[in-house]
PDB file of C-alpha atoms in Angstrom:
ATOM      1  CA  MET A   1       0.000   0.000   0.000  1.00  0.00           C
ATOM      2  CA  ASN A   2       1.465   3.371  -1.046  1.00  0.00           C
ATOM      3  CA  LYS A   3       1.446   6.508   1.095  1.00  0.00           C
ATOM      4  CA  THR A   4      -1.677   7.941  -0.533  1.00  0.00           C
ATOM      5  CA  GLU A   5      -3.641   4.790   0.087  1.00  0.00           C
ATOM      6  CA  LYS A   6      -2.541   4.761   3.764  1.00  0.00           C
ATOM      7  CA  ASN A   7      -3.754   8.352   4.237  1.00  0.00           C
ATOM      8  CA  GLU A   8      -7.099   7.548   2.699  1.00  0.00           C
ATOM      9  CA  ALA A   9      -7.473   4.473   4.894  1.00  0.00           C
ATOM     10  CA  GLY A  10      -6.595   6.527   7.979  1.00  0.00           C
ATOM     11  CA  LYS A  11      -9.196   9.165   7.135  1.00  0.00           C
ATOM     12  CA  GLU A  12     -11.818   6.471   6.559  1.00  0.00           C
ATOM     13  CA  GLN A  13     -11.014   4.912   9.958  1.00  0.00           C
ATOM     14  CA  ILE A  14     -11.401   8.305  11.679  1.00  0.00           C
ATOM     15  CA  VAL A  15     -14.751   8.847   9.976  1.00  0.00           C
ATOM     16  CA  ASN A  16     -15.890   5.373  11.010  1.00  0.00           C
ATOM     17  CA  ASP A  17     -14.782   5.991  14.614  1.00  0.00           C
ATOM     18  CA  GLU A  18     -16.630   9.330  14.714  1.00  0.00           C
ATOM     19  CA  SER A  19     -19.766   7.695  13.296  1.00  0.00           C
ATOM     20  CA  LEU A  20     -19.525   4.940  15.883  1.00  0.00           C
ATOM     21  CA  ASN A  21     -19.054   7.479  18.685  1.00  0.00           C
ATOM     22  CA  GLN A  22     -22.017   9.501  17.419  1.00  0.00           C
ATOM     23  CA  SER A  23     -24.155   6.367  17.294  1.00  0.00           C
ATOM     24  CA  VAL A  24     -23.167   5.493  20.867  1.00  0.00           C
ATOM     25  CA  ARG A  25     -23.925   9.029  22.082  1.00  0.00           C
ATOM     26  CA  THR A  26     -27.291   8.979  20.318  1.00  0.00           C
ATOM     27  CA  LYS A  27     -28.146   5.629  21.905  1.00  0.00           C
ATOM     28  CA  GLU A  28     -27.093   6.889  25.352  1.00  0.00           C
ATOM     29  CA  ASN A  29     -29.171  10.051  24.919  1.00  0.00           C
ATOM     30  CA  ASN A  30     -32.193   7.980  23.901  1.00  0.00           C
ATOM     31  CA  GLN A  31     -31.748   5.745  26.933  1.00  0.00           C
ATOM     32  CA  LEU A  32     -31.404   8.788  29.203  1.00  0.00           C
ATOM     33  CA  PHE A  33     -34.536  10.357  27.701  1.00  0.00           C
ATOM     34  CA  LEU A  34     -36.429   7.087  28.169  1.00  0.00           C
ATOM     35  CA  ALA A  35     -35.297   6.851  31.800  1.00  0.00           C
ATOM     36  CA  LEU A  36     -36.347  10.458  32.494  1.00  0.00           C
ATOM     37  CA  PHE A  37     -39.679   9.845  30.752  1.00  0.00           C
ATOM     38  CA  LEU A  38     -40.330   6.747  32.868  1.00  0.00           C
ATOM     39  CA  MET A  39     -39.414   8.590  36.069  1.00  0.00           C
ATOM     40  CA  ALA A  40     -41.702  11.482  35.165  1.00  0.00           C
ATOM     41  CA  SER A  41     -44.511   9.040  34.339  1.00  0.00           C
ATOM     42  CA  ILE A  42     -44.140   7.347  37.721  1.00  0.00           C
ATOM     43  CA  VAL A  43     -44.309  10.714  39.493  1.00  0.00           C
ATOM     44  CA  VAL A  44     -47.425  11.677  37.526  1.00  0.00           C
ATOM     45  CA  ILE A  45     -49.065   8.334  38.348  1.00  0.00           C
ATOM     46  CA  LEU A  46     -48.237   8.674  42.052  1.00  0.00           C
ATOM     47  CA  ILE A  47     -49.852  12.109  42.087  1.00  0.00           C
ATOM     48  CA  ALA A  48     -52.715  11.491  39.670  1.00  0.00           C
ATOM     49  CA  VAL A  49     -54.046   8.184  41.020  1.00  0.00           C
ATOM     50  CA  PRO A  50     -54.811   9.442  44.549  1.00  0.00           C
ATOM     51  CA  TYR A  51     -56.260  12.658  43.098  1.00  0.00           C
ATOM     52  CA  ILE A  52     -58.536  10.758  40.719  1.00  0.00           C
ATOM     53  CA  ASN A  53     -59.572   8.363  43.476  1.00  0.00           C
ATOM     54  CA  ASN A  54     -60.356  11.168  45.906  1.00  0.00           C
ATOM     55  CA  HIS A  55     -62.055  13.545  43.491  1.00  0.00           C
ATOM     56  CA  TYR A  56     -63.771  11.218  41.020  1.00  0.00           C
ATOM     57  CA  ILE A  57     -63.892   7.556  41.976  1.00  0.00           C
ATOM     58  CA  ASN A  58     -64.268   7.866  45.777  1.00  0.00           C
ATOM     59  CA  THR A  59     -66.341  11.062  45.752  1.00  0.00           C
ATOM     60  CA  PHE A  60     -70.037  11.420  45.021  1.00  0.00           C
ATOM     61  CA  THR A  61     -72.928  13.758  45.736  1.00  0.00           C
ATOM     62  CA  TYR A  62     -76.083  12.714  47.528  1.00  0.00           C
ATOM     63  CA  GLY A  63     -78.859  14.814  49.056  1.00  0.00           C
ATOM     64  CA  GLY A  64     -77.015  18.057  48.327  1.00  0.00           C
ATOM     65  CA  LEU A  65     -73.931  16.849  50.194  1.00  0.00           C
ATOM     66  CA  THR A  66     -70.568  15.722  48.821  1.00  0.00           C
ATOM     67  CA  PHE A  67     -69.368  12.449  50.298  1.00  0.00           C
ATOM     68  CA  GLN A  68     -65.897  10.988  50.171  1.00  0.00           C
ATOM     69  CA  LYS A  69     -65.204   7.319  50.724  1.00  0.00           C
ATOM     70  CA  THR A  70     -62.218   6.862  53.005  1.00  0.00           C
ATOM     71  CA  LYS A  71     -60.653   3.852  54.653  1.00  0.00           C
ATOM     72  CA  MET A  72     -59.140   3.915  58.122  1.00  0.00           C
ATOM     73  CA  GLY A  73     -57.466   0.611  58.777  1.00  0.00           C
ATOM     74  CA  GLU A  74     -60.112  -2.025  58.111  1.00  0.00           C
ATOM     75  CA  LEU A  75     -63.000   0.434  58.568  1.00  0.00           C
ATOM     76  CA  LEU A  76     -64.688   2.148  55.629  1.00  0.00           C
ATOM     77  CA  PHE A  77     -66.326   5.552  56.146  1.00  0.00           C
ATOM     78  CA  TYR A  78     -68.490   7.833  54.028  1.00  0.00           C
ATOM     79  CA  SER A  79     -67.529  11.319  55.132  1.00  0.00           C
ATOM     80  CA  THR A  80     -69.030  14.703  54.448  1.00  0.00           C
ATOM     81  CA  GLN A  81     -68.670  18.151  55.907  1.00  0.00           C
ATOM     82  CA  PHE A  82     -70.750  21.270  55.658  1.00  0.00           C
ATOM     83  CA  PRO A  83     -70.529  24.855  56.900  1.00  0.00           C
ATOM     84  CA  VAL A  84     -71.961  25.755  60.285  1.00  0.00           C
ATOM     85  CA  VAL A  85     -73.955  28.964  59.996  1.00  0.00           C
ATOM     86  CA  SER A  86     -74.766  31.221  62.940  1.00  0.00           C
ATOM     87  CA  ALA A  87     -78.101  32.964  63.534  1.00  0.00           C
ATOM     88  CA  THR A  88     -76.715  36.003  61.733  1.00  0.00           C
ATOM     89  CA  GLY A  89     -75.908  33.985  58.620  1.00  0.00           C
ATOM     90  CA  ALA A  90     -72.142  34.005  59.165  1.00  0.00           C
ATOM     91  CA  VAL A  91     -70.164  30.809  58.597  1.00  0.00           C
ATOM     92  CA  ILE A  92     -68.466  29.972  61.888  1.00  0.00           C
ATOM     93  CA  GLY A  93     -66.864  26.658  60.975  1.00  0.00           C
ATOM     94  CA  ASP A  94     -67.264  23.235  59.409  1.00  0.00           C
ATOM     95  CA  TYR A  95     -68.870  20.106  60.800  1.00  0.00           C
ATOM     96  CA  ALA A  96     -67.803  16.646  59.676  1.00  0.00           C
ATOM     97  CA  VAL A  97     -69.984  13.542  59.658  1.00  0.00           C
ATOM     98  CA  ASN A  98     -68.589  10.041  59.160  1.00  0.00           C
ATOM     99  CA  LEU A  99     -71.142   7.408  58.226  1.00  0.00           C
ATOM    100  CA  ARG A 100     -70.348   3.713  58.190  1.00  0.00           C
ATOM    101  CA  THR A 101     -72.915   2.983  55.476  1.00  0.00           C
ATOM    102  CA  ASP A 102     -73.105   4.376  51.947  1.00  0.00           C
ATOM    103  CA  PRO A 103     -75.913   7.002  52.079  1.00  0.00           C
ATOM    104  CA  ARG A 104     -77.232   5.737  48.743  1.00  0.00           C
ATOM    105  CA  VAL A 105     -77.643   2.304  50.286  1.00  0.00           C
ATOM    106  CA  LEU A 106     -79.340   3.801  53.338  1.00  0.00           C
ATOM    107  CA  ALA A 107     -81.892   5.490  51.085  1.00  0.00           C
ATOM    108  CA  GLU A 108     -82.739   2.160  49.466  1.00  0.00           C
ATOM    109  CA  GLU A 109     -82.804  -0.088  52.517  1.00  0.00           C
ATOM    110  CA  VAL A 110     -84.487   2.063  55.181  1.00  0.00           C
ATOM    111  CA  ILE A 111     -88.156   2.973  54.697  1.00  0.00           C
ATOM    112  CA  VAL A 112     -88.971   6.599  55.507  1.00  0.00           C
ATOM    113  CA  ASN A 113     -92.487   7.751  56.267  1.00  0.00           C
ATOM    114  CA  VAL A 114     -92.035  11.301  57.540  1.00  0.00           C
ATOM    115  CA  THR A 115     -93.890  14.459  56.536  1.00  0.00           C
ATOM    116  CA  ASN A 116     -91.918  16.121  53.715  1.00  0.00           C
ATOM    117  CA  ASN A 117     -88.991  13.860  54.652  1.00  0.00           C
ATOM    118  CA  THR A 118     -88.164  16.449  57.305  1.00  0.00           C
ATOM    119  CA  ILE A 119     -87.393  15.779  60.950  1.00  0.00           C
ATOM    120  CA  LYS A 120     -88.857  18.514  63.155  1.00  0.00           C
ATOM    121  CA  PHE A 121     -87.935  19.127  66.765  1.00  0.00           C
ATOM    122  CA  ALA A 122     -90.258  20.508  69.429  1.00  0.00           C
ATOM    123  CA  ARG A 123     -89.801  24.119  70.434  1.00  0.00           C
ATOM    124  CA  ASP A 124     -90.688  26.089  73.518  1.00  0.00           C
ATOM    125  CA  GLY A 125     -90.893  29.496  71.907  1.00  0.00           C
ATOM    126  CA  LYS A 126     -87.545  30.053  70.213  1.00  0.00           C
ATOM    127  CA  LYS A 127     -85.832  27.419  72.312  1.00  0.00           C
ATOM    128  CA  PHE A 128     -85.658  23.780  71.286  1.00  0.00           C
ATOM    129  CA  GLY A 129     -87.038  21.335  73.797  1.00  0.00           C
ATOM    130  CA  GLU A 130     -85.181  18.318  75.090  1.00  0.00           C
ATOM    131  CA  VAL A 131     -84.747  15.286  72.854  1.00  0.00           C
ATOM    132  CA  TYR A 132     -85.357  11.859  74.363  1.00  0.00           C
ATOM    133  CA  ILE A 133     -83.963   8.719  72.767  1.00  0.00           C
ATOM    134  CA  SER A 134     -86.451   6.259  74.209  1.00  0.00           C
ATOM    135  CA  LEU A 135     -85.451   2.602  73.963  1.00  0.00           C
ATOM    136  CA  ASN A 136     -87.714  -0.399  74.012  1.00  0.00           C
ATOM    137  CA  PRO A 137     -86.156  -2.298  76.949  1.00  0.00           C
ATOM    138  CA  PHE A 138     -87.308  -5.633  75.526  1.00  0.00           C
ATOM    139  CA  MET A 139     -85.895  -5.212  72.027  1.00  0.00           C
ATOM    140  CA  LYS A 140     -83.144  -7.428  70.688  1.00  0.00           C
ATOM    141  CA  LEU A 141     -79.690  -6.353  71.811  1.00  0.00           C
ATOM    142  CA  CYS A 142     -77.170  -6.170  68.976  1.00  0.00           C
ATOM    143  CA  ASP A 143     -73.395  -5.791  68.897  1.00  0.00           C
ATOM    144  CA  ASN A 144     -73.654  -2.290  67.449  1.00  0.00           C
ATOM    145  CA  SER A 145     -76.602  -1.050  69.523  1.00  0.00           C
ATOM    146  CA  VAL A 146     -74.515   0.951  71.981  1.00  0.00           C
ATOM    147  CA  ILE A 147     -72.253   2.565  69.374  1.00  0.00           C
ATOM    148  CA  SER A 148     -75.270   3.370  67.188  1.00  0.00           C
ATOM    149  CA  MET A 149     -77.137   5.153  69.977  1.00  0.00           C
ATOM    150  CA  ALA A 150     -73.975   6.923  71.118  1.00  0.00           C
ATOM    151  CA  ALA A 151     -73.337   8.199  67.579  1.00  0.00           C
ATOM    152  CA  LEU A 152     -76.945   9.382  67.235  1.00  0.00           C
ATOM    153  CA  ALA A 153     -76.869  11.141  70.612  1.00  0.00           C
ATOM    154  CA  GLY A 154     -73.519  12.733  69.747  1.00  0.00           C
ATOM    155  CA  PHE A 155     -74.790  13.982  66.400  1.00  0.00           C
ATOM    156  CA  LEU A 156     -77.920  15.522  67.941  1.00  0.00           C
ATOM    157  CA  GLY A 157     -75.881  17.005  70.778  1.00  0.00           C
ATOM    158  CA  ASP A 158     -73.426  18.577  68.343  1.00  0.00           C
ATOM    159  CA  SER A 159     -76.450  20.102  66.600  1.00  0.00           C
ATOM    160  CA  GLY A 160     -77.170  22.093  69.746  1.00  0.00           C
ATOM    161  CA  LEU A 161     -79.906  19.873  71.182  1.00  0.00           C
ATOM    162  CA  VAL A 162     -80.116  18.584  74.747  1.00  0.00           C
ATOM    163  CA  VAL A 163     -80.294  14.784  74.467  1.00  0.00           C
ATOM    164  CA  LYS A 164     -81.464  12.450  77.208  1.00  0.00           C
ATOM    165  CA  SER A 165     -82.070   8.718  77.434  1.00  0.00           C
ATOM    166  CA  ALA A 166     -85.342   7.059  78.368  1.00  0.00           C
ATOM    167  CA  TYR A 167     -87.356   3.853  78.076  1.00  0.00           C
ATOM    168  CA  THR A 168     -90.689   3.261  76.409  1.00  0.00           C
ATOM    169  CA  ASP A 169     -92.004   1.013  79.188  1.00  0.00           C
ATOM    170  CA  LYS A 170     -93.046   2.929  82.313  1.00  0.00           C
ATOM    171  CA  ALA A 171     -92.866  -0.074  84.640  1.00  0.00           C
ATOM    172  CA  PHE A 172     -89.355  -0.967  83.467  1.00  0.00           C
ATOM    173  CA  ALA A 173     -88.251   2.651  83.819  1.00  0.00           C
ATOM    174  CA  ARG A 174     -89.705   2.856  87.330  1.00  0.00           C
ATOM    175  CA  ASP A 175     -88.045  -0.372  88.427  1.00  0.00           C
ATOM    176  CA  HIS A 176     -84.677   0.812  87.105  1.00  0.00           C
ATOM    177  CA  ASN A 177     -84.983   4.369  88.409  1.00  0.00           C
ATOM    178  CA  ALA A 178     -84.964   5.700  84.845  1.00  0.00           C
ATOM    179  CA  THR A 179     -87.094   8.052  82.773  1.00  0.00           C
ATOM    180  CA  ALA A 180     -90.014   6.876  80.660  1.00  0.00           C
ATOM    181  CA  ARG A 181     -90.961   8.725  77.503  1.00  0.00           C
ATOM    182  CA  TRP A 182     -93.542   8.198  74.777  1.00  0.00           C
ATOM    183  CA  CYS A 183     -95.333  10.491  72.390  1.00  0.00           C
ATOM    184  CA  TYR A 184     -97.499  13.169  74.046  1.00  0.00           C
ATOM    185  CA  ASP A 185     -95.769  12.820  77.427  1.00  0.00           C
ATOM    186  CA  SER A 186     -94.733  16.431  76.957  1.00  0.00           C
ATOM    187  CA  SER A 187     -95.580  18.954  74.266  1.00  0.00           C
ATOM    188  CA  PHE A 188     -92.128  20.509  74.555  1.00  0.00           C
ATOM    189  CA  ASP A 189     -90.067  17.352  73.983  1.00  0.00           C
ATOM    190  CA  THR A 190     -89.021  15.453  70.886  1.00  0.00           C
ATOM    191  CA  VAL A 191     -89.151  11.695  71.344  1.00  0.00           C
ATOM    192  CA  ILE A 192     -87.184   9.220  69.236  1.00  0.00           C
ATOM    193  CA  ILE A 193     -88.407   5.694  69.913  1.00  0.00           C
ATOM    194  CA  VAL A 194     -86.010   2.879  69.080  1.00  0.00           C
ATOM    195  CA  THR A 195     -87.269  -0.680  68.765  1.00  0.00           C
ATOM    196  CA  ASP A 196     -86.869  -3.846  66.733  1.00  0.00           C
ATOM    197  CA  GLY A 197     -89.391  -5.158  64.229  1.00  0.00           C
ATOM    198  CA  ASN A 198     -90.020  -6.759  60.858  1.00  0.00           C
ATOM    199  CA  GLU A 199     -88.639  -3.865  58.807  1.00  0.00           C
ATOM    200  CA  SER A 200     -85.996  -1.175  58.915  1.00  0.00           C
ATOM    201  CA  SER A 201     -87.884   2.093  58.920  1.00  0.00           C
ATOM    202  CA  ILE A 202     -88.279   5.636  60.226  1.00  0.00           C
ATOM    203  CA  LYS A 203     -91.859   6.708  60.835  1.00  0.00           C
ATOM    204  CA  GLU A 204     -93.469   9.829  62.219  1.00  0.00           C
ATOM    205  CA  ILE A 205     -96.058   8.459  64.637  1.00  0.00           C
ATOM    206  CA  ALA A 206     -97.059  11.796  66.215  1.00  0.00           C
ATOM    207  CA  PRO A 207     -95.955  15.443  66.104  1.00  0.00           C
ATOM    208  CA  ASP A 208     -92.296  15.633  67.167  1.00  0.00           C
ATOM    209  CA  CYS A 209     -92.286  11.868  67.749  1.00  0.00           C
ATOM    210  CA  TYR A 210     -90.481   9.377  65.539  1.00  0.00           C
ATOM    211  CA  GLN A 211     -90.092   5.621  65.669  1.00  0.00           C
ATOM    212  CA  LEU A 212     -86.871   4.038  64.464  1.00  0.00           C
ATOM    213  CA  THR A 213     -87.480   0.352  63.783  1.00  0.00           C
ATOM    214  CA  PHE A 214     -84.707  -2.046  62.836  1.00  0.00           C
ATOM    215  CA  LYS A 215     -84.662  -5.662  61.701  1.00  0.00           C
ATOM    216  CA  GLU A 216     -81.790  -8.144  61.712  1.00  0.00           C
ATOM    217  CA  CYS A 217     -79.749  -5.812  63.931  1.00  0.00           C
ATOM    218  CA  ASN A 218     -79.621  -3.037  61.308  1.00  0.00           C
ATOM    219  CA  VAL A 219     -79.801  -0.487  64.101  1.00  0.00           C
ATOM    220  CA  LEU A 220     -76.723   1.381  62.841  1.00  0.00           C
ATOM    221  CA  GLN A 221     -78.178   1.778  59.351  1.00  0.00           C
ATOM    222  CA  VAL A 222     -81.510   3.073  60.698  1.00  0.00           C
ATOM    223  CA  SER A 223     -79.849   5.555  63.064  1.00  0.00           C
ATOM    224  CA  GLU A 224     -77.577   6.798  60.269  1.00  0.00           C
ATOM    225  CA  ARG A 225     -80.577   7.199  57.935  1.00  0.00           C
ATOM    226  CA  PHE A 226     -82.197   9.368  60.612  1.00  0.00           C
ATOM    227  CA  GLN A 227     -79.085  11.540  60.748  1.00  0.00           C
ATOM    228  CA  LEU A 228     -79.037  11.695  56.957  1.00  0.00           C
ATOM    229  CA  LEU A 229     -82.607  13.040  56.869  1.00  0.00           C
ATOM    230  CA  ILE A 230     -81.525  15.892  59.116  1.00  0.00           C
ATOM    231  CA  LEU A 231     -78.427  16.553  57.002  1.00  0.00           C
ATOM    232  CA  GLU A 232     -80.419  16.585  53.758  1.00  0.00           C
ATOM    233  CA  ASP A 233     -82.822  19.157  55.167  1.00  0.00           C
ATOM    234  CA  TYR A 234     -79.948  21.289  56.418  1.00  0.00           C
ATOM    235  CA  ALA A 235     -78.156  21.100  53.063  1.00  0.00           C
ATOM    236  CA  GLN A 236     -81.256  22.457  51.312  1.00  0.00           C
ATOM    237  CA  ARG A 237     -81.417  25.441  53.662  1.00  0.00           C
ATOM    238  CA  ILE A 238     -77.800  26.607  53.604  1.00  0.00           C
TER     239      ILE A 238
END
């Protein structure tokens, strides 16, 4: 090979090396871009999935209220909150309610027979009277009876009402040094009678007197449906 041929071969080798280096750099850049794209996609997924779950999949509107399905450990809650308005119309805070049952299911499974689907509480002038949760002492005792009544009493108490316990049977109440309450015992009280039966229902049996009947220990569902009726009415007025 003469000198000219050697020079040409050397130039060709340099060109080939530069082409190879360029190909390697292009491949590395593509791999880097792909890695960055995958990382960015993972970040977007981590942010987007909880947002979509919270705002679209696990959120729904019922009765004028927005509910969010949340899980705390093994317990599932249907939570909503609404503004608390003072007598002057000013918003003074928010109140949160956590139901254990889907409100849409409550509406289907609990029969409601109440005037205008509105729970009314007895008044003495401008002041609300006391509210008695009056239990049938002979009804079936269920695992969730205590927590259901405690949640109902807490909800009514947080609403500004004075809540007291009672029994529907006067003899039982007398023997146990307790209070007995039924409809018409006082025109200034609201009475909520709780008993078991053949259906799960909420019925207005007299002015300011309601009977909550549960079957198959669905006492929690019936008590939550009662709360939901109050919330629905409040949501329409705010």
